[in-house]
mmCIF file of C-alpha atoms and ligand atoms in Angstrom:
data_model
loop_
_atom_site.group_PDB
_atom_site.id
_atom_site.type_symbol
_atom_site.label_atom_id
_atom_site.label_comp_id
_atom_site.label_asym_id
_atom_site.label_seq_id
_atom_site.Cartn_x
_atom_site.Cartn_y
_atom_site.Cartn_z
ATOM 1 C CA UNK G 1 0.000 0.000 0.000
ATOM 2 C CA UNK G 2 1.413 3.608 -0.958
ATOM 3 C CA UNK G 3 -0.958 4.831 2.438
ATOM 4 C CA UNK G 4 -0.607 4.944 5.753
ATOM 5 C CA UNK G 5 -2.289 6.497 9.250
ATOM 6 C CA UNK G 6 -1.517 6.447 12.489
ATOM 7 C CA UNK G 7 -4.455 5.568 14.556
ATOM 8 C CA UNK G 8 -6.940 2.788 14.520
ATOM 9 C CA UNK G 9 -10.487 3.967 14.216
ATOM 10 C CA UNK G 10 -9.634 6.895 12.190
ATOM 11 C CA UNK G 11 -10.618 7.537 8.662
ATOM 12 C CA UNK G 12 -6.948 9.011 6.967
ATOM 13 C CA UNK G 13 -5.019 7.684 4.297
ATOM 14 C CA UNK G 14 -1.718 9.528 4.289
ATOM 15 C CA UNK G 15 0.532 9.314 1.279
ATOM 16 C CA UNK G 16 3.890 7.246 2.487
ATOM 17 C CA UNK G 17 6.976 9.704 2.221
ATOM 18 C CA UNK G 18 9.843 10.037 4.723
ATOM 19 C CA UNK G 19 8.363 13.905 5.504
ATOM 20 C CA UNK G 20 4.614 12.533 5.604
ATOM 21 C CA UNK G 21 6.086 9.940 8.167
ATOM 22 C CA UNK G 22 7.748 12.232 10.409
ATOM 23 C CA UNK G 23 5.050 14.493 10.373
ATOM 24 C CA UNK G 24 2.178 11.947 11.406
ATOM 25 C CA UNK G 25 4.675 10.085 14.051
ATOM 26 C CA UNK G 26 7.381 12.780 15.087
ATOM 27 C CA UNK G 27 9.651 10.165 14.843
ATOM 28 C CA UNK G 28 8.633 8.924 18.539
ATOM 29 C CA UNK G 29 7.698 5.569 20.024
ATOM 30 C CA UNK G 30 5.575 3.555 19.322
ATOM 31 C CA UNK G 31 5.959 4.531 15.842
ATOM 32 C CA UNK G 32 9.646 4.342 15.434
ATOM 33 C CA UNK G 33 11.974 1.845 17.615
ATOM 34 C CA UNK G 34 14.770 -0.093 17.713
ATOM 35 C CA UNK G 35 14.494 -3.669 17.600
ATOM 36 C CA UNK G 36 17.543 -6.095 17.810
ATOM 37 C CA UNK G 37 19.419 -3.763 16.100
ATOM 38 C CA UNK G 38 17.625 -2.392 13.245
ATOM 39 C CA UNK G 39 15.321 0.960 13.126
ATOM 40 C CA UNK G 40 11.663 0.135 12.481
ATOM 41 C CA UNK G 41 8.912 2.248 11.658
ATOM 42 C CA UNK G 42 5.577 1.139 12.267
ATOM 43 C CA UNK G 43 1.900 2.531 11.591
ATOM 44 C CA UNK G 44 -1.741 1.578 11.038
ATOM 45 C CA UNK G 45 -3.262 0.312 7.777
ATOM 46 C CA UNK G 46 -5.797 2.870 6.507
ATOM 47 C CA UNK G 47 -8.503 -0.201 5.497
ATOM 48 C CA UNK G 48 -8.331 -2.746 8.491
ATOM 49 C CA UNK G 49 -6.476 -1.047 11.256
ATOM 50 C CA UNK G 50 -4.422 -3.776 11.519
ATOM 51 C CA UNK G 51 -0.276 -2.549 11.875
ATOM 52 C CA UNK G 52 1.820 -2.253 9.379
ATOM 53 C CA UNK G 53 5.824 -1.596 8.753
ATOM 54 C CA UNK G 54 7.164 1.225 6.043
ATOM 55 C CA UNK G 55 9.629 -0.201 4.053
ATOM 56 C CA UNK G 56 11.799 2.113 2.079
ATOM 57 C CA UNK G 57 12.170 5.116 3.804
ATOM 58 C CA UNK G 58 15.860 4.321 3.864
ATOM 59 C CA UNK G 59 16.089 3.586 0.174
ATOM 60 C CA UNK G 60 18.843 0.921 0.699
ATOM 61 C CA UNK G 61 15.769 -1.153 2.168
ATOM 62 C CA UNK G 62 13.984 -0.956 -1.127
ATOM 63 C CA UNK G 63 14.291 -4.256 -3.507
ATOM 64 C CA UNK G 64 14.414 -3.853 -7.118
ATOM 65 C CA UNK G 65 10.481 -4.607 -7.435
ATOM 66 C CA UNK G 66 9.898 -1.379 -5.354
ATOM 67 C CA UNK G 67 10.686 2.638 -6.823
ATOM 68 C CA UNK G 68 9.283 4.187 -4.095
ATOM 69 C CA UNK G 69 8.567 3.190 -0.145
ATOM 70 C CA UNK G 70 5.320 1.190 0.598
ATOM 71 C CA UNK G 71 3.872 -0.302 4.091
ATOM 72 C CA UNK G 72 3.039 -3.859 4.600
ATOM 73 C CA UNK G 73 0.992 -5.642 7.089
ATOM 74 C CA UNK G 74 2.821 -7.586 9.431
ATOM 75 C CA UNK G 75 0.898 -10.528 11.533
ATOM 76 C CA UNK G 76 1.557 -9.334 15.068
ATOM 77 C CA UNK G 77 0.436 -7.094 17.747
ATOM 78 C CA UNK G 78 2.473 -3.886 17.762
ATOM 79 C CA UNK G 79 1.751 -2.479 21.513
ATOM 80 C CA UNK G 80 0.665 0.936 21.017
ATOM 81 C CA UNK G 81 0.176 1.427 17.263
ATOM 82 C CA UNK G 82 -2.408 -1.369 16.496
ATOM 83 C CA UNK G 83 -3.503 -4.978 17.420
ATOM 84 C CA UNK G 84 -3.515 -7.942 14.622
ATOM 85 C CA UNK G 85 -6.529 -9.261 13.702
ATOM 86 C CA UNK G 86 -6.302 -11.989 11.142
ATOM 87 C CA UNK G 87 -9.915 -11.989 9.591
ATOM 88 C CA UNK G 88 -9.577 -8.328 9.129
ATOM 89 C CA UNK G 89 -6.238 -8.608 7.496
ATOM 90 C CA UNK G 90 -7.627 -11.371 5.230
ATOM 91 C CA UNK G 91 -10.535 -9.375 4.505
ATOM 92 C CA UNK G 92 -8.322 -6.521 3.817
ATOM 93 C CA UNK G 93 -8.384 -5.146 0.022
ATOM 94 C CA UNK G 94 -4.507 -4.279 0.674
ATOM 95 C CA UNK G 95 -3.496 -7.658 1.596
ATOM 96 C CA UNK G 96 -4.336 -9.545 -2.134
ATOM 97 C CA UNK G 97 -6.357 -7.490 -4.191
ATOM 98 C CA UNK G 98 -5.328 -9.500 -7.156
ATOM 99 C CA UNK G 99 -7.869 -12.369 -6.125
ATOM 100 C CA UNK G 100 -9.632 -10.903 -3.620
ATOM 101 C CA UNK G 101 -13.564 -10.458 -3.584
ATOM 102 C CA UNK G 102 -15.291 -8.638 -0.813
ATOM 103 C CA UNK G 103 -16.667 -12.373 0.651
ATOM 104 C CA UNK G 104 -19.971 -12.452 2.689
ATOM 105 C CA UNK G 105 -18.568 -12.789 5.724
ATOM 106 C CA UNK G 106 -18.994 -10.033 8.465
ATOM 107 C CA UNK G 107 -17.464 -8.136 11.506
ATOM 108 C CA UNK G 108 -18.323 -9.021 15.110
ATOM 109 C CA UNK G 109 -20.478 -6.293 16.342
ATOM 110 C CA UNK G 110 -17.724 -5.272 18.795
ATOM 111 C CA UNK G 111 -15.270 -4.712 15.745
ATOM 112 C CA UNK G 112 -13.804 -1.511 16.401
ATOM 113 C CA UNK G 113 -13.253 -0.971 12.694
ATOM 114 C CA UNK G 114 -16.806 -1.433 12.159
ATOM 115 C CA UNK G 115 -17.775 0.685 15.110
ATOM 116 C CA UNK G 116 -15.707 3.836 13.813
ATOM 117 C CA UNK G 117 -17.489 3.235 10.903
ATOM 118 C CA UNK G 118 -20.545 3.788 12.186
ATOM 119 C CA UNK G 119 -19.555 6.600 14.556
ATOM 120 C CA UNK G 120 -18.546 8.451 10.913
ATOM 121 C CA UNK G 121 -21.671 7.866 9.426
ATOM 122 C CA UNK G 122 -23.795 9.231 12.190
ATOM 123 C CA UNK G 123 -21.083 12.227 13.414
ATOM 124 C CA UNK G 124 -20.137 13.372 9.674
ATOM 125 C CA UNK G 125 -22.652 12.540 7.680
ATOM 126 C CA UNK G 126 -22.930 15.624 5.851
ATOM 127 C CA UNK G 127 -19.300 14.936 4.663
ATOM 128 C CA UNK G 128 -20.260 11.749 3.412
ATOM 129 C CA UNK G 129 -22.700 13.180 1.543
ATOM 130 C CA UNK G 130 -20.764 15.919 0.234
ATOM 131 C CA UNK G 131 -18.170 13.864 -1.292
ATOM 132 C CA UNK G 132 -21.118 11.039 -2.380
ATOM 133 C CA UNK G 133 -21.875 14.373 -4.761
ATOM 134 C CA UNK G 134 -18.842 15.237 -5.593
ATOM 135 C CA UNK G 135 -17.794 11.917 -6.798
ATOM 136 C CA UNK G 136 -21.199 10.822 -8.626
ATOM 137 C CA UNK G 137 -23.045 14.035 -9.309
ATOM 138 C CA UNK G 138 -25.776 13.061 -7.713
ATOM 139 C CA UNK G 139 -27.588 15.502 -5.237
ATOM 140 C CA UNK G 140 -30.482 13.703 -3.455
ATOM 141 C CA UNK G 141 -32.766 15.892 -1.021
ATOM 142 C CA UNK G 142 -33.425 14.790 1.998
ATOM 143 C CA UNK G 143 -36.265 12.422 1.378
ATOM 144 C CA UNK G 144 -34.146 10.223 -0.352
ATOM 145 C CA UNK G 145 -30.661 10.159 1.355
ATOM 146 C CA UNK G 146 -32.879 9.287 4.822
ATOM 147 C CA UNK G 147 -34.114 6.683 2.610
ATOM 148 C CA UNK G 148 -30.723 5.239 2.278
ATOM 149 C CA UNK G 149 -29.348 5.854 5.402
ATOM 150 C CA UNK G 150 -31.947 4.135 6.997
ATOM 151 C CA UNK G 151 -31.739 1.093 4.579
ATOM 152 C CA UNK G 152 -27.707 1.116 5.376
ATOM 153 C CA UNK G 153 -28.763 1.318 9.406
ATOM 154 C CA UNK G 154 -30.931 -1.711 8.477
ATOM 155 C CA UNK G 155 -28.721 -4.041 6.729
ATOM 156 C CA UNK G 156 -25.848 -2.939 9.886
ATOM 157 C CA UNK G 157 -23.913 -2.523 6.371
ATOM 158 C CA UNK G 158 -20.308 -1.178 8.830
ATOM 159 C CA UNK G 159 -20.557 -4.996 9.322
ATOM 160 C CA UNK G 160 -19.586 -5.647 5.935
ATOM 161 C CA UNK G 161 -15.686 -6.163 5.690
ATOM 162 C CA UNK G 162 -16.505 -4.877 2.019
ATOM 163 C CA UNK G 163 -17.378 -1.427 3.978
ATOM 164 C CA UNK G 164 -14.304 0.711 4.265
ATOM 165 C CA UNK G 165 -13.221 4.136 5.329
ATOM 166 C CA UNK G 166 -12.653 4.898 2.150
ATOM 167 C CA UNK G 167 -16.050 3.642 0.355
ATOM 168 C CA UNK G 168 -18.506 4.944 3.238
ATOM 169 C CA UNK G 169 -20.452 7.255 0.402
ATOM 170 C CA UNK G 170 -20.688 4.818 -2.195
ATOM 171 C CA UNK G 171 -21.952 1.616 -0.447
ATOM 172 C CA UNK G 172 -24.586 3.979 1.490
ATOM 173 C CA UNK G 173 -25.813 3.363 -2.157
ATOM 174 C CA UNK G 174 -24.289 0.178 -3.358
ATOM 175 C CA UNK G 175 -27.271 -2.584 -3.597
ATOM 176 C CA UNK G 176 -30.101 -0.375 -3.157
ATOM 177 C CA UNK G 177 -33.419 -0.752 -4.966
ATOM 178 C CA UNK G 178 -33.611 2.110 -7.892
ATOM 179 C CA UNK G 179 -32.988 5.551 -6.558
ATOM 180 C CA UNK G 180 -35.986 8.169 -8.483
ATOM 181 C CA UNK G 181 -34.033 11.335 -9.684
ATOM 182 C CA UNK G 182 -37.217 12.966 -10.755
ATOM 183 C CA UNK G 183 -36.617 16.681 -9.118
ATOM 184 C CA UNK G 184 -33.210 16.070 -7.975
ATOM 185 C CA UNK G 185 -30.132 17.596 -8.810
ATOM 186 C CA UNK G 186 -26.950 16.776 -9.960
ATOM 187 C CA UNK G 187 -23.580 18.293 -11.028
ATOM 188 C CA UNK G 188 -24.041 20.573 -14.374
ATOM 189 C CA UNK G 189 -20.775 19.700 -15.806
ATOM 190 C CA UNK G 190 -20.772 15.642 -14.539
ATOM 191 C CA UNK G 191 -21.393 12.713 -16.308
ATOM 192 C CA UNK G 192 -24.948 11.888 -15.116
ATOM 193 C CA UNK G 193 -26.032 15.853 -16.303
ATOM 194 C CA UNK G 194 -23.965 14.795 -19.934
ATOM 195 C CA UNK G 195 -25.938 11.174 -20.679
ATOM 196 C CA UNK G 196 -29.520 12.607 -19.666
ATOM 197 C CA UNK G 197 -28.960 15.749 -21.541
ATOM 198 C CA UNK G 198 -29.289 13.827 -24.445
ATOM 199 C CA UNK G 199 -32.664 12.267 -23.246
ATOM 200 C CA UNK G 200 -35.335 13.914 -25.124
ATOM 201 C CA UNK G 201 -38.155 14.171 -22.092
ATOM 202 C CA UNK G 202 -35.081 14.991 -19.635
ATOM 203 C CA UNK G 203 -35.225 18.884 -18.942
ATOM 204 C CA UNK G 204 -32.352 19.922 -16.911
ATOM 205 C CA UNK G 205 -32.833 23.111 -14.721
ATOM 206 C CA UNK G 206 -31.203 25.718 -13.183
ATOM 207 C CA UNK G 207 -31.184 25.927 -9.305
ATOM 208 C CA UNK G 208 -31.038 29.261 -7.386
ATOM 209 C CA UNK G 209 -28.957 27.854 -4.669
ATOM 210 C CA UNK G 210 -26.091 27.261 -7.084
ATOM 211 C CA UNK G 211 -25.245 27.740 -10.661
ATOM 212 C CA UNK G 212 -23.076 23.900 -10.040
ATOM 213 C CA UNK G 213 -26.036 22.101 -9.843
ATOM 214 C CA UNK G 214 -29.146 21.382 -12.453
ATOM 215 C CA UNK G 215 -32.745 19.675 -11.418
ATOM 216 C CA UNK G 216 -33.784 16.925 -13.281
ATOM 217 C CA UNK G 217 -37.261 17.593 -14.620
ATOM 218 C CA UNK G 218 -39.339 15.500 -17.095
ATOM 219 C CA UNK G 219 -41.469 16.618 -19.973
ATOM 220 C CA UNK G 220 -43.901 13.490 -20.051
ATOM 221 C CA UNK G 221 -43.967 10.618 -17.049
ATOM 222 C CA UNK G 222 -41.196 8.836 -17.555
ATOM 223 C CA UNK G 223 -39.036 7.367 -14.475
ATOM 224 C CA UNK G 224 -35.606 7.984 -14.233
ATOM 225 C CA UNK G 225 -33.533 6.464 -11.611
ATOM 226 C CA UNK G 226 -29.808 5.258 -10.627
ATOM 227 C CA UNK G 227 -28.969 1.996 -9.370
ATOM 228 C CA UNK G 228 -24.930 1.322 -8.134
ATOM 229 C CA UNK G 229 -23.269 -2.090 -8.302
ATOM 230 C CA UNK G 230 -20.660 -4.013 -6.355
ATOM 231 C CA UNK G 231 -16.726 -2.545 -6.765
ATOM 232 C CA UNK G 232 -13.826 -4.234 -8.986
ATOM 233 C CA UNK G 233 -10.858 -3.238 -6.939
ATOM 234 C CA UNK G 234 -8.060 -1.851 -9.138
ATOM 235 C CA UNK G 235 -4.150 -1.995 -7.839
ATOM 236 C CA UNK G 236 -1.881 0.277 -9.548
ATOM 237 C CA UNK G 237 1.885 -0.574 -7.691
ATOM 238 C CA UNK G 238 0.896 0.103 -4.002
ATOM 239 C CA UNK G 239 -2.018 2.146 -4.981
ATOM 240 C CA UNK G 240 -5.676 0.498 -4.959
ATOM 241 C CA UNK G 241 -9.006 2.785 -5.470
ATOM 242 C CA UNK G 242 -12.256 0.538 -6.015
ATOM 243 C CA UNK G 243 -14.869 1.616 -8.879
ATOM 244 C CA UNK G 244 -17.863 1.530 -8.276
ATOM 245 C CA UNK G 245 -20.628 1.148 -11.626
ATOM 246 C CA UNK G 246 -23.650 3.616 -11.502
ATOM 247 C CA UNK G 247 -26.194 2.897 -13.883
ATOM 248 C CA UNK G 248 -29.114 5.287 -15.161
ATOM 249 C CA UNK G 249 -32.263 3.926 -15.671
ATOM 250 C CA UNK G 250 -35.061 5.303 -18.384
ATOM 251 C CA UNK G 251 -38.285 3.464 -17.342
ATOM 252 C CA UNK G 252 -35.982 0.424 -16.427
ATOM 253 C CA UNK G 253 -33.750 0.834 -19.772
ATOM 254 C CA UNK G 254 -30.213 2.053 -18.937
ATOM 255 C CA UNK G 255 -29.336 5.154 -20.409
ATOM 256 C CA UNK G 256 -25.644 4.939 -21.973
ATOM 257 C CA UNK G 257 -22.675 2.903 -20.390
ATOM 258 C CA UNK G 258 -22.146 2.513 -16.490
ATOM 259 C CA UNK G 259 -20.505 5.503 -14.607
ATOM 260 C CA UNK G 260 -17.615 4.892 -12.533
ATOM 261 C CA UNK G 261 -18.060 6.165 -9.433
ATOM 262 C CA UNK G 262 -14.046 5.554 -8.214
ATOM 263 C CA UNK G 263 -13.068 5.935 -4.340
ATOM 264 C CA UNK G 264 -9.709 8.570 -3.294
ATOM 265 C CA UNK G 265 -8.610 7.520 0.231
ATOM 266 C CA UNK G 266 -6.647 10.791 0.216
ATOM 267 C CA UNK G 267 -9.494 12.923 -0.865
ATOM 268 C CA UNK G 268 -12.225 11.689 0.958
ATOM 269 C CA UNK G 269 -9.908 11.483 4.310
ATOM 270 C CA UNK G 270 -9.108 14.827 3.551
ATOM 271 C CA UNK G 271 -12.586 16.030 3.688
ATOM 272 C CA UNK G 272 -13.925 13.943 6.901
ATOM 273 C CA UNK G 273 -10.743 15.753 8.786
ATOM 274 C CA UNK G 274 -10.675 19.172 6.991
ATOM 275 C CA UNK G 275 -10.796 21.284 10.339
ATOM 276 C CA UNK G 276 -12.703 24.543 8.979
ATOM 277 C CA UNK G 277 -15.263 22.528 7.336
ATOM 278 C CA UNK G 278 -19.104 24.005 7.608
ATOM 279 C CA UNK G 279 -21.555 21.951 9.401
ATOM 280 C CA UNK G 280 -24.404 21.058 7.656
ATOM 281 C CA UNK G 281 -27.024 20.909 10.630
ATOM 282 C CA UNK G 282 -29.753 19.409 8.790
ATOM 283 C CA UNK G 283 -28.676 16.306 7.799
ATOM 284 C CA UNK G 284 -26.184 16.102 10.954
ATOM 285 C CA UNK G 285 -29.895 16.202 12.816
ATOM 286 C CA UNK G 286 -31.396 13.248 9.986
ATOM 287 C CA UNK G 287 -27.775 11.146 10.786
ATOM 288 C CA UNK G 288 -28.527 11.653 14.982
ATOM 289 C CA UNK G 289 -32.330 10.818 14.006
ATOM 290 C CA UNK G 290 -31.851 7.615 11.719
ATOM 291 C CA UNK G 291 -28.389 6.049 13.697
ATOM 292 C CA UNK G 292 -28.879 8.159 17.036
HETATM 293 ZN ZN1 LIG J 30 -5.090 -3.735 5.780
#
């Protein structure tokens, strides 16, 4: 993995550099120590909390498979960084994404993965939605995303080792039945707005809250909705993002080819820490209401 964090529960990816490193761990135990004889640097994978090692931030440590420094999971307790936990590490999409499906099987209620989860869901949930419409285009009113929060409540879907930090906004969506967009809006310039533009009973409107988003509007009754589909994981190096497929739906006839709606560990970590973010109180109060 080319990410790393330093504390279990928390939703971060960091980019692995030497300055990234110092900055997140000060160089200080338990991060860094000395262990029969050789330095070792040691932090917290940012899927399954489970500890990890940086190799390559003294270059001579890199093998010739390796350009740049990575983190891998080792199988043991590291006191004060993170506990092992085999399912989890199997389960994790860093440990073999080249075979690896999300399987069926699900966290213990007491997970604490699972639990921080949850705790994001209910305590930023207007981030999760923000960067749900950044990354699709889709902005659903609050009719609809209680709708889906309380389906995701329902299912206890933070159970789901295929639930990660960095997926929380699309599998609040992924399985659903079909989603109406029918007075919705969604990003002018995305790819939704582009393939219903071309739908001849689609009218797209401008919105007086902001000139980023159009509302879908129909001409004659005609039902247009969005369904989203199970990720392929894709592994570039050390780098993994999952896709996610969003299909549009014309009366039950998909309009054009799937959109991919692709995760960003850094981005979307970025966003549930940003410190001078704006509260959105009203769906903070729907979150407390529907996970309270
Ligand atoms: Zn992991």
């Amino acid at each position: 993995m080319d990410v790393f964090k330093t504390r279990v529960g928390e939703c971060r990816a960091i980019a692995i550099s030497q300055e990234n490193y110092f900055m997140e761990t000060k160089g200080m135990e338990p991060f860094v120590v000395a262990e029969g004889g050789h330095r070792r640097l040691y932090a917290v994978c940012p899927e399954c909390d489970n500890p990890v090692r940086m190799v390559g931030l003294n270059r001579r440590e890199l093998d010739a498979g390796h350009r740049r420094p990575y983190a891998k999971h080792i199988k043991r307790d590291v006191p004060g960084v993170a506990e092992y936990d085999g399912k989890a590490y199997l389960e994790c999409p860093y440990s073999d994404p080249g075979y690896h499906l999300p399987s069926a099987t699900r966290r213990p209620p007491s997970d604490p993965t699972g639990r921080a989860l949850y705790r994001i869901m209910r305590d930023r949930f207007d981030r999760v939605e923000y960067a749900w419409r950044r990354r699709s285009g889709i902005r659903l009113g609050v009719k609809g995303l209680r709708k889906a929060l309380t389906l995701w409540r329902n299912d206890k879907a933070w159970l789901n080792y295929g639930s990660s930090y960095c997926n929380l906004p699309q599998m609040l969506f992924m399985g659903l039945p079909e989603q109406n967009l029918y007075g919705q809006c969604v990003l002018r310039d995305g790819a939704v707005a582009r393939a219903l533009a071309g739908l001849g009973d689609v009218r797209l409107e401008a919105v007086d809250f902001s000139d980023s988003y159009v509302r879908i509007s129909t001409t004659r009754f005609v039902n247009i909705t969005f369904t989203l589909g199970p990720a392929s994981r894709r592994k570039t190096g050390e780098h993994m993002t999952e896709s996610f497929p969003l299909c549009l739906l014309s009366d039950g006839r998909q309009i054009g080819g799937f959109i991919h709606v692709d995760t960003d560990p850094e981005w979307f970590g970025g966003i549930l820490n940003m410190p001078d973010w704006h509260e959105n109180r009203r769906l903070l109060g729907l979150a407390a209401d529907v996970l309270g």
